[in-house]
PDB file of C-alpha atoms in Angstrom:
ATOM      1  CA  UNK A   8       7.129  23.786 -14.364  1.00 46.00           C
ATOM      2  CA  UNK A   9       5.004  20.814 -13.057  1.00 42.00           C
ATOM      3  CA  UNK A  10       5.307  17.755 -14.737  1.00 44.00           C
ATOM      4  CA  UNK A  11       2.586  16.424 -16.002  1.00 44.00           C
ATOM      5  CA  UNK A  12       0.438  13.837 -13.607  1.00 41.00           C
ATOM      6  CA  UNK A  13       1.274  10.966 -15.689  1.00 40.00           C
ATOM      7  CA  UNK A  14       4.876  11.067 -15.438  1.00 39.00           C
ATOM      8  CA  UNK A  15       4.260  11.700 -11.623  1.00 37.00           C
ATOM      9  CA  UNK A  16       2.716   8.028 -11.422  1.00 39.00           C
ATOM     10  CA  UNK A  17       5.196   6.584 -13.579  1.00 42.00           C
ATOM     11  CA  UNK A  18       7.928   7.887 -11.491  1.00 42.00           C
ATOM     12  CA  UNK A  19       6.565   6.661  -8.517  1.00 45.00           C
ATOM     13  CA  UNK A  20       7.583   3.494  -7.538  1.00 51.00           C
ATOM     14  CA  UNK A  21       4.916   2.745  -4.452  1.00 48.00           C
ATOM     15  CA  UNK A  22       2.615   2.677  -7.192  1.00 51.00           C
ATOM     16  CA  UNK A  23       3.838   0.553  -9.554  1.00 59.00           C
ATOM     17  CA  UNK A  24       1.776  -2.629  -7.724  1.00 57.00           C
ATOM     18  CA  UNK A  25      -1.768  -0.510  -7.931  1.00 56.00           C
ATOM     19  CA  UNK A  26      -0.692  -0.341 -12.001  1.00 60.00           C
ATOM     20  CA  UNK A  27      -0.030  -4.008 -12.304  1.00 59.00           C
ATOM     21  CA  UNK A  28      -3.307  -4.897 -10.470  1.00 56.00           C
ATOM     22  CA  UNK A  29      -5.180  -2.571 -13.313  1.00 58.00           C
ATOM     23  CA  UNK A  30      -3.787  -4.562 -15.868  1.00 61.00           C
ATOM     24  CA  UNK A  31      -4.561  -7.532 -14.100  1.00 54.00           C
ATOM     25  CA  UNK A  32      -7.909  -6.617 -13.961  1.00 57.00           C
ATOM     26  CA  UNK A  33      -8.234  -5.185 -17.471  1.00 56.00           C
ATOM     27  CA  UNK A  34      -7.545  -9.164 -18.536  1.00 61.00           C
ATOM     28  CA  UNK A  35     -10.214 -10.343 -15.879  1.00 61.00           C
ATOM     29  CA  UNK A  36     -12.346 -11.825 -18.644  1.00 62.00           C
ATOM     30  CA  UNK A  37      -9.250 -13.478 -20.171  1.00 66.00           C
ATOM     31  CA  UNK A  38      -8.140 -15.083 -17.070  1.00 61.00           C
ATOM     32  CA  UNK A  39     -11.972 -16.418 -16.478  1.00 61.00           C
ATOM     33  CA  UNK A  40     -12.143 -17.973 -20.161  1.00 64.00           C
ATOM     34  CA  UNK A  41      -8.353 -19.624 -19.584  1.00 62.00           C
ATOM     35  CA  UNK A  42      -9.236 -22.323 -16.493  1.00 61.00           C
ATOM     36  CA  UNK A  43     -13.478 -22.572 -17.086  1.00 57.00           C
ATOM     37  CA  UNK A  44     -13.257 -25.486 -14.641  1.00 64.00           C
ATOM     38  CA  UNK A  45     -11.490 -23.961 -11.896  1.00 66.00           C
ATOM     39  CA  UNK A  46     -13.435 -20.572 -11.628  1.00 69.00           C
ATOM     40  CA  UNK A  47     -11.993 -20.162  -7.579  1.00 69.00           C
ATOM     41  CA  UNK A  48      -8.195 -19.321  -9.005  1.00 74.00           C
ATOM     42  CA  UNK A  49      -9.706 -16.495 -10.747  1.00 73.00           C
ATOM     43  CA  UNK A  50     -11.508 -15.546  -7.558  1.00 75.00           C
ATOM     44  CA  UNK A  51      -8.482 -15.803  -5.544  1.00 75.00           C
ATOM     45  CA  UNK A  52      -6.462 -14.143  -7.942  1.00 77.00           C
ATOM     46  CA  UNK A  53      -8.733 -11.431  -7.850  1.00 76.00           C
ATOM     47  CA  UNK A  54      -8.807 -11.411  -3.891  1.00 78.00           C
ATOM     48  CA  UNK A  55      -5.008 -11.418  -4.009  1.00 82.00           C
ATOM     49  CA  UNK A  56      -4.565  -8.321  -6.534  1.00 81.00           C
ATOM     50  CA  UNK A  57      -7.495  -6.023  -4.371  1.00 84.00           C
ATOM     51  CA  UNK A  58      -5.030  -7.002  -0.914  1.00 85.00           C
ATOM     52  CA  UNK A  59      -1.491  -6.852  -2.481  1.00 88.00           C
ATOM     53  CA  UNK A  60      -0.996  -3.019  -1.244  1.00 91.00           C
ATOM     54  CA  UNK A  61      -2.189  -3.860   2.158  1.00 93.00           C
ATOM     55  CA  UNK A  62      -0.251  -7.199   2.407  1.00 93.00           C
ATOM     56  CA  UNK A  63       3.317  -5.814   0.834  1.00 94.00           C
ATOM     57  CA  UNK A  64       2.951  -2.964   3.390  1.00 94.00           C
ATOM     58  CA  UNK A  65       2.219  -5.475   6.064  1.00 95.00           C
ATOM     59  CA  UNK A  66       5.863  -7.157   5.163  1.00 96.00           C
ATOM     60  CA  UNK A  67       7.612  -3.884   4.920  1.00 94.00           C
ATOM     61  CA  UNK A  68       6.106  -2.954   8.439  1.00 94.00           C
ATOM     62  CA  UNK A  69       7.543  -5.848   9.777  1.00 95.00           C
ATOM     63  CA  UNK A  70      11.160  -5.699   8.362  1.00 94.00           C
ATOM     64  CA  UNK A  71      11.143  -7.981   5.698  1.00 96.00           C
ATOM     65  CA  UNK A  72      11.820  -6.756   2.330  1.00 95.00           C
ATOM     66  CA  UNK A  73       9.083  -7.354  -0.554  1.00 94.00           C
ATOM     67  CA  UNK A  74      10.529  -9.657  -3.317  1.00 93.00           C
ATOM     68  CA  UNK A  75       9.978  -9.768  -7.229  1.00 94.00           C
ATOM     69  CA  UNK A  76       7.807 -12.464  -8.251  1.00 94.00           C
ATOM     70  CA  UNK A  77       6.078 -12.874  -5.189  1.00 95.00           C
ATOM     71  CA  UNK A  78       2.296 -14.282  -4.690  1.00 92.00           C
ATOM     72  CA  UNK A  79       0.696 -13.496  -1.489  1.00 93.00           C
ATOM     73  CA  UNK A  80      -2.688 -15.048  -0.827  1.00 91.00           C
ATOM     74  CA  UNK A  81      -4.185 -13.214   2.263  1.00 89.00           C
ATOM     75  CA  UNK A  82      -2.194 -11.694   5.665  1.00 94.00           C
ATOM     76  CA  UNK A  83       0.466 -13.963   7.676  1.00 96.00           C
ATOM     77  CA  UNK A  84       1.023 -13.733  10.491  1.00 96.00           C
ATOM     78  CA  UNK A  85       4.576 -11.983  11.182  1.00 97.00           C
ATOM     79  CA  UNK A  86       5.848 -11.952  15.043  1.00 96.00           C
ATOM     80  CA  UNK A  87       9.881 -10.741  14.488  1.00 97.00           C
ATOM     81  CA  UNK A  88      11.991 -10.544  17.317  1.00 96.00           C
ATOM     82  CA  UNK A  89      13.963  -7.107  17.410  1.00 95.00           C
ATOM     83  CA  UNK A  90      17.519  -7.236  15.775  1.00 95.00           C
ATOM     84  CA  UNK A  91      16.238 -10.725  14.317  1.00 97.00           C
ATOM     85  CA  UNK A  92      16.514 -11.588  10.257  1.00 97.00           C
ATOM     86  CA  UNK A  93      13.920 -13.218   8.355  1.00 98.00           C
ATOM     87  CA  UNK A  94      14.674 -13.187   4.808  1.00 98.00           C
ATOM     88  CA  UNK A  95      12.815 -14.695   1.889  1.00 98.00           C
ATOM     89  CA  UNK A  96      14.347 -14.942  -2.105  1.00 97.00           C
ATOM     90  CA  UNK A  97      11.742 -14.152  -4.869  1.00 97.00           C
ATOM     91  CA  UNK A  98       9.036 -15.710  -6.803  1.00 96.00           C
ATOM     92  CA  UNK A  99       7.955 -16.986  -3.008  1.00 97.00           C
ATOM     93  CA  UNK A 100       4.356 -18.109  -3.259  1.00 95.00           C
ATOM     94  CA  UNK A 101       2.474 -17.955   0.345  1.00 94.00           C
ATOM     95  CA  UNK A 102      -1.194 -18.870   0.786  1.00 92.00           C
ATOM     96  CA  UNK A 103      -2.866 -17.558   3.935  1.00 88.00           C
ATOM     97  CA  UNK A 104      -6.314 -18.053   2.982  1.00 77.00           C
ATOM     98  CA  UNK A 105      -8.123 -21.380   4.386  1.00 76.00           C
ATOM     99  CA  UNK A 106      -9.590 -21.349   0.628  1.00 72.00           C
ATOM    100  CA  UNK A 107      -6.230 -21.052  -1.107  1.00 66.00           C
ATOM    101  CA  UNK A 108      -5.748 -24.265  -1.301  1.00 70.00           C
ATOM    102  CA  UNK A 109      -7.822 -27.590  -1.846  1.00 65.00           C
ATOM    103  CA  UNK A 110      -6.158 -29.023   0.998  1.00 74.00           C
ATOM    104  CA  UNK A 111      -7.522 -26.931   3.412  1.00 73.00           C
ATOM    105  CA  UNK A 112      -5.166 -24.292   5.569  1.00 79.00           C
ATOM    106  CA  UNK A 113      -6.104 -24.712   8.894  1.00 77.00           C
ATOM    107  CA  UNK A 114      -4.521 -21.133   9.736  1.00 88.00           C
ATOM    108  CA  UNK A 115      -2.088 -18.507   8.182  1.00 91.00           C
ATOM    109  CA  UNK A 116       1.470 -18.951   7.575  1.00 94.00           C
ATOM    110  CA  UNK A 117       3.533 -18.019  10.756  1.00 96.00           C
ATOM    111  CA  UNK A 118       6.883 -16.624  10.557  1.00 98.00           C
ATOM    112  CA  UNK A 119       8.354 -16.248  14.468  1.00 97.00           C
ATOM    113  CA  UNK A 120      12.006 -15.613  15.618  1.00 97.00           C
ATOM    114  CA  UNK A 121      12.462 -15.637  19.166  1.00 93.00           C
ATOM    115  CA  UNK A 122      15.879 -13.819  19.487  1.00 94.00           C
ATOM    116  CA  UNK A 123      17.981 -10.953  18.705  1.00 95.00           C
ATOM    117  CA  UNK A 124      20.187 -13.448  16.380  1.00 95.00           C
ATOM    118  CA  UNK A 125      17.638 -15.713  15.467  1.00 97.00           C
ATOM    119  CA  UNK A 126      17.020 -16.164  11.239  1.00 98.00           C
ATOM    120  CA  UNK A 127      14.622 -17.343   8.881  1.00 98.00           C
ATOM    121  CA  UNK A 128      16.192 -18.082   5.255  1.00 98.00           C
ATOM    122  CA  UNK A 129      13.633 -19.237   2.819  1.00 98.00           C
ATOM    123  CA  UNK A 130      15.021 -19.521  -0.749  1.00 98.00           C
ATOM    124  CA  UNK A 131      13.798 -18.575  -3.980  1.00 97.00           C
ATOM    125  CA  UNK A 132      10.939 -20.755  -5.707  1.00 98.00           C
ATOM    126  CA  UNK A 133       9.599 -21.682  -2.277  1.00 98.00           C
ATOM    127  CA  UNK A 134       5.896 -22.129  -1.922  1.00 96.00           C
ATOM    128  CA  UNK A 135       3.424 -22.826   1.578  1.00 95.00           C
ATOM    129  CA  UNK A 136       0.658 -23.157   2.654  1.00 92.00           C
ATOM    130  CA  UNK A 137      -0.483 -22.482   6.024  1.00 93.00           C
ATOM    131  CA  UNK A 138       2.827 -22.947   7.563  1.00 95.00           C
ATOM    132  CA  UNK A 139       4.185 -22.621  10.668  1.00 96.00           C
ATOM    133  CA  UNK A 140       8.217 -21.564  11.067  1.00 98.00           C
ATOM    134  CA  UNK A 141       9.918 -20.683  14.523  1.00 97.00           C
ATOM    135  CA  UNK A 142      13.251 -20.181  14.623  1.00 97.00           C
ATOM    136  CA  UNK A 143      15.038 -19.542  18.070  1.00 95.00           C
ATOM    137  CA  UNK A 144      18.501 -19.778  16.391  1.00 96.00           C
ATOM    138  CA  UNK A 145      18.158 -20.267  12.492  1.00 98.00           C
ATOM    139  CA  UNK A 146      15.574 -21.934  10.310  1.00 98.00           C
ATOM    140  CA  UNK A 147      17.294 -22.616   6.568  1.00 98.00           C
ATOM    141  CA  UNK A 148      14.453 -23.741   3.330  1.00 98.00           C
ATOM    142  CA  UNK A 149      16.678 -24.077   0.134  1.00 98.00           C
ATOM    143  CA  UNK A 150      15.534 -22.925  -2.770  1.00 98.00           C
ATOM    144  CA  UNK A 151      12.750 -24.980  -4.747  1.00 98.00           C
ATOM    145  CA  UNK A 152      10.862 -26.092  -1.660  1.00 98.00           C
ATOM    146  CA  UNK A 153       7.004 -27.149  -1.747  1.00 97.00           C
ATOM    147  CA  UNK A 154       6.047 -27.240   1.717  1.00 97.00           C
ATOM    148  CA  UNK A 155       2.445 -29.001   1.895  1.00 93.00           C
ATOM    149  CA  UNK A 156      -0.751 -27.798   3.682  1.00 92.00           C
ATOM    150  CA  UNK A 157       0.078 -27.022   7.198  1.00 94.00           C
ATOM    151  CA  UNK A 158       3.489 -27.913   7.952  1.00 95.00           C
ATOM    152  CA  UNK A 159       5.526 -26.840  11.432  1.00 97.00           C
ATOM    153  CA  UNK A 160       9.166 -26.613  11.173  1.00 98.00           C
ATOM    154  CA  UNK A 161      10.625 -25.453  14.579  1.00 96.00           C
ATOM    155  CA  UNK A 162      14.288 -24.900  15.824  1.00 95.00           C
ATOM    156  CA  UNK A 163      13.333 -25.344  19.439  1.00 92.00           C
ATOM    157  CA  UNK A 164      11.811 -26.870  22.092  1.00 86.00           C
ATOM    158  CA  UNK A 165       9.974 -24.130  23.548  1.00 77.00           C
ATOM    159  CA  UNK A 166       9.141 -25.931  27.001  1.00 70.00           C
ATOM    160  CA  UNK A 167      12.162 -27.136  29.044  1.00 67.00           C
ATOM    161  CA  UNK A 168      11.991 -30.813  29.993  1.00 65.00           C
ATOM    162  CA  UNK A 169      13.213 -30.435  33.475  1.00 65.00           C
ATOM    163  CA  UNK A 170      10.425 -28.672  34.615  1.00 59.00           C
ATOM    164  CA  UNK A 171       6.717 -28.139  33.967  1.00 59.00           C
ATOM    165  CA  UNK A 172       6.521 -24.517  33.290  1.00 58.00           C
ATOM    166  CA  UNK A 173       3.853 -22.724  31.327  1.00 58.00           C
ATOM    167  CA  UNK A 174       6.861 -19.926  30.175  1.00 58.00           C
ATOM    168  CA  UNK A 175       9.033 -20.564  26.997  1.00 55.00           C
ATOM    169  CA  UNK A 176      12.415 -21.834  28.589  1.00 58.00           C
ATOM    170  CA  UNK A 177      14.204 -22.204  25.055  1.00 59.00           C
ATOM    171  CA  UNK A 178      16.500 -24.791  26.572  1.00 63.00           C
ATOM    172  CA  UNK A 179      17.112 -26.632  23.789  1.00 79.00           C
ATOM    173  CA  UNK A 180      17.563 -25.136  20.072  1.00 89.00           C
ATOM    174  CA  UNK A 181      19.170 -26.368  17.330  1.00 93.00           C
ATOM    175  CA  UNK A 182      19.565 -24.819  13.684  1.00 97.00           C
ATOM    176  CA  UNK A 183      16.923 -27.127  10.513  1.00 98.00           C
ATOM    177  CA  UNK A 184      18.263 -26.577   7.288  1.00 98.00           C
ATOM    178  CA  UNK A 185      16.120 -27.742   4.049  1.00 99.00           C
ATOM    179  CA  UNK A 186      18.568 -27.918   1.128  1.00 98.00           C
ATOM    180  CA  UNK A 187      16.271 -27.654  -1.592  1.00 97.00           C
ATOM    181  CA  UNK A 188      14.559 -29.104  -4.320  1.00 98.00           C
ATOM    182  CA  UNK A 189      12.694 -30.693  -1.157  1.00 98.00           C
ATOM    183  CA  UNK A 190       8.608 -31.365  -1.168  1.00 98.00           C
ATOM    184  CA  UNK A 191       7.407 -31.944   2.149  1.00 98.00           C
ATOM    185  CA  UNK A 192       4.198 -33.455   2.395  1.00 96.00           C
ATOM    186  CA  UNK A 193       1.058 -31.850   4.188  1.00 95.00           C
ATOM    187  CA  UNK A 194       1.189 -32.100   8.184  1.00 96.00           C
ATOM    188  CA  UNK A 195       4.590 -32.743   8.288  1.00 98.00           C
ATOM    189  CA  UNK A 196       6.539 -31.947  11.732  1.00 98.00           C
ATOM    190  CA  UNK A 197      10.287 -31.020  11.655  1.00 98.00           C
ATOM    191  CA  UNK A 198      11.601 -30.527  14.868  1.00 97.00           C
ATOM    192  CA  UNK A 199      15.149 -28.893  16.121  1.00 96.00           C
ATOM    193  CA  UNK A 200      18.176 -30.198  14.269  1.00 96.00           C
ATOM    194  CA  UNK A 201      16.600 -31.988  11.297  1.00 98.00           C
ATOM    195  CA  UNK A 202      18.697 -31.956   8.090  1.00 98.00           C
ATOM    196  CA  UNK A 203      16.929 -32.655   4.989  1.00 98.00           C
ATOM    197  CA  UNK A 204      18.909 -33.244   1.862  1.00 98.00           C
ATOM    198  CA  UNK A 205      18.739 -32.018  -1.506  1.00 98.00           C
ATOM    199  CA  UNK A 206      16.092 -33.665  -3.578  1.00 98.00           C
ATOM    200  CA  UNK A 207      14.421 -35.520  -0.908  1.00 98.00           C
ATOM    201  CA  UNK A 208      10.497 -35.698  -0.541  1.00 99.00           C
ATOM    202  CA  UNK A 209       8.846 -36.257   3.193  1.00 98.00           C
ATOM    203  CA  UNK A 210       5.849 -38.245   3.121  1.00 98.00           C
ATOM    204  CA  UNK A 211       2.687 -36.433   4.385  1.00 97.00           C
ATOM    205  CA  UNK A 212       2.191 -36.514   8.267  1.00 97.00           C
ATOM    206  CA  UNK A 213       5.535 -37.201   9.172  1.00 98.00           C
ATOM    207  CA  UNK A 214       7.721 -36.333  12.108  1.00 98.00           C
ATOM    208  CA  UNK A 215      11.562 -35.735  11.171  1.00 98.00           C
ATOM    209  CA  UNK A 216      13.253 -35.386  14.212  1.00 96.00           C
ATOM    210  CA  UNK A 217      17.262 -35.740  12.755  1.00 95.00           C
ATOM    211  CA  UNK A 218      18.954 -36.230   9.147  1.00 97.00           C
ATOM    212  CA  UNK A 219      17.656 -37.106   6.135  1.00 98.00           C
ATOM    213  CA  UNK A 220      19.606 -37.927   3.343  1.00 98.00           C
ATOM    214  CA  UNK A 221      19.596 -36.272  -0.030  1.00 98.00           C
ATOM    215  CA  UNK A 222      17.621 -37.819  -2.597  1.00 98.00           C
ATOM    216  CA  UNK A 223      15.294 -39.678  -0.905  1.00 98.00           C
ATOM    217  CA  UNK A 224      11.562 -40.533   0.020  1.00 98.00           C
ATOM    218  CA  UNK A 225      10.918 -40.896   3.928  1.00 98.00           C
ATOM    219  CA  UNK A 226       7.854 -40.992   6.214  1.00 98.00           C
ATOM    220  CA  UNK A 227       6.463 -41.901   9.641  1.00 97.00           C
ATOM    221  CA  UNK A 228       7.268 -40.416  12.748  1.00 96.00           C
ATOM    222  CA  UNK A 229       9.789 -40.593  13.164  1.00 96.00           C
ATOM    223  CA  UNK A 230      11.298 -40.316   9.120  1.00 97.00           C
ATOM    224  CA  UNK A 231      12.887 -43.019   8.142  1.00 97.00           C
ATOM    225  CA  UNK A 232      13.976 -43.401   4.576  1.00 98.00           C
ATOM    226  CA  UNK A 233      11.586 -45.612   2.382  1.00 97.00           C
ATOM    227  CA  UNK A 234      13.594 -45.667  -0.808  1.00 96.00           C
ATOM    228  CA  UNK A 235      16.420 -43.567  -3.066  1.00 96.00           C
ATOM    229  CA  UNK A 236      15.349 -41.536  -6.064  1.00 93.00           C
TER     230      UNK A 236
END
């Protein structure tokens, strides 16, 4: 006997996103009357729901696995070293879109390893927008992490010093962990072997090129710590 088409679709879990989307747009009206002065979140909402199949295969194609909770606002951009780990915790919010955001996003999010045993951990609660992450050896973002328009967190040099070569020479790597609970203003730089600590908040624009100490605000390039929390 065949079962009935219904049951079909509910069994299948690839489709389950293409049901939530219906529903989504069955309350399309709802979610209009709700923010009346901010009509573009419904828009992008809408823009996100019609992509999500597209963008959650675009993750799966590249080896990372799709998370609950997750909010996806147009394609990354996803270049993953073979054997390499990039692994991100759920309700991860991600905005791709250069309208996503009031700020402005200059370009999509970039998530690049650039070795067999290089990693990118990102948490759980973690949001960005237009970010750029290369990790050559490991790139840590604790959970609870705001990362403001446009940020570049990088693990390496790329170029080596001792000579003027157009070719990646990776000379010089060193692991940047985040803690968590951590909002890092827009533009902000964080080169190889940063440390931020638990709690702290980077000012917008600002280079952090070594430690930063939990619960703390610092700016300027390079970070230094302005005050405790």
């Amino acid at each position: 006997m065949v079962p009935a088409r219904s049951t079909i679709v509910a069994d299948t879990g690839w489709l389950s996103p293409v049901r939530r989307s219906t529903e989504w747009f069955m309350n399309l009206e709802e979610m209009i009357k709700a923010s009346p002065d901010t009509p573009w979140k419904a828009v992008n909402e809408i823009k996100r729901l019609m992509w999500m199949p597209v963008i959650r295969s675009y993750f799966v194609l590249h080896g990372v696995r799709w998370g609950t909770g997750w909010s996806i606002y147009g394609l990354p951009v996803i270049q993953k070293f073979r054997g390499s780990a990039i692994l991100i915790g759920d309700d991860f919010e991600m905005r791709n879109w250069f309208n996503s955001n009031p700020l402005g996003v200059n370009h999509p999010c970039i998530l690049a390893t650039w070795a067999a045993d290089a990693k990118i951990e990102i948490g759980k609660a973690v949001g960005m927008s237009g970010a750029r992450i290369c990790a050559q050896t490991r790139v840590v973002i604790g959970d609870h992490v705001n990362l403001g328009a446009n940020c570049s967190i990088m693990d390496t040099d790329f170029h080596s010093l001792n000579g003027r070569t157009s070719a990646p020479s990776f000379g010089a790597s060193a692991e940047v962990i985040l803690e968590g609970d951590n909002l890092i203003g827009m533009q902000t730089v964080i080169l190889k072997g940063s440390r931020i600590g638990k709690g702290s908040i980077i000012g917008a624009g600002s280079v952090v090129a070594g430690e930063i100490p939990a619960k703390v605000v610092a700016a300027g390039n390079p970070a230094r710590v302005i005050r405790e929390l």
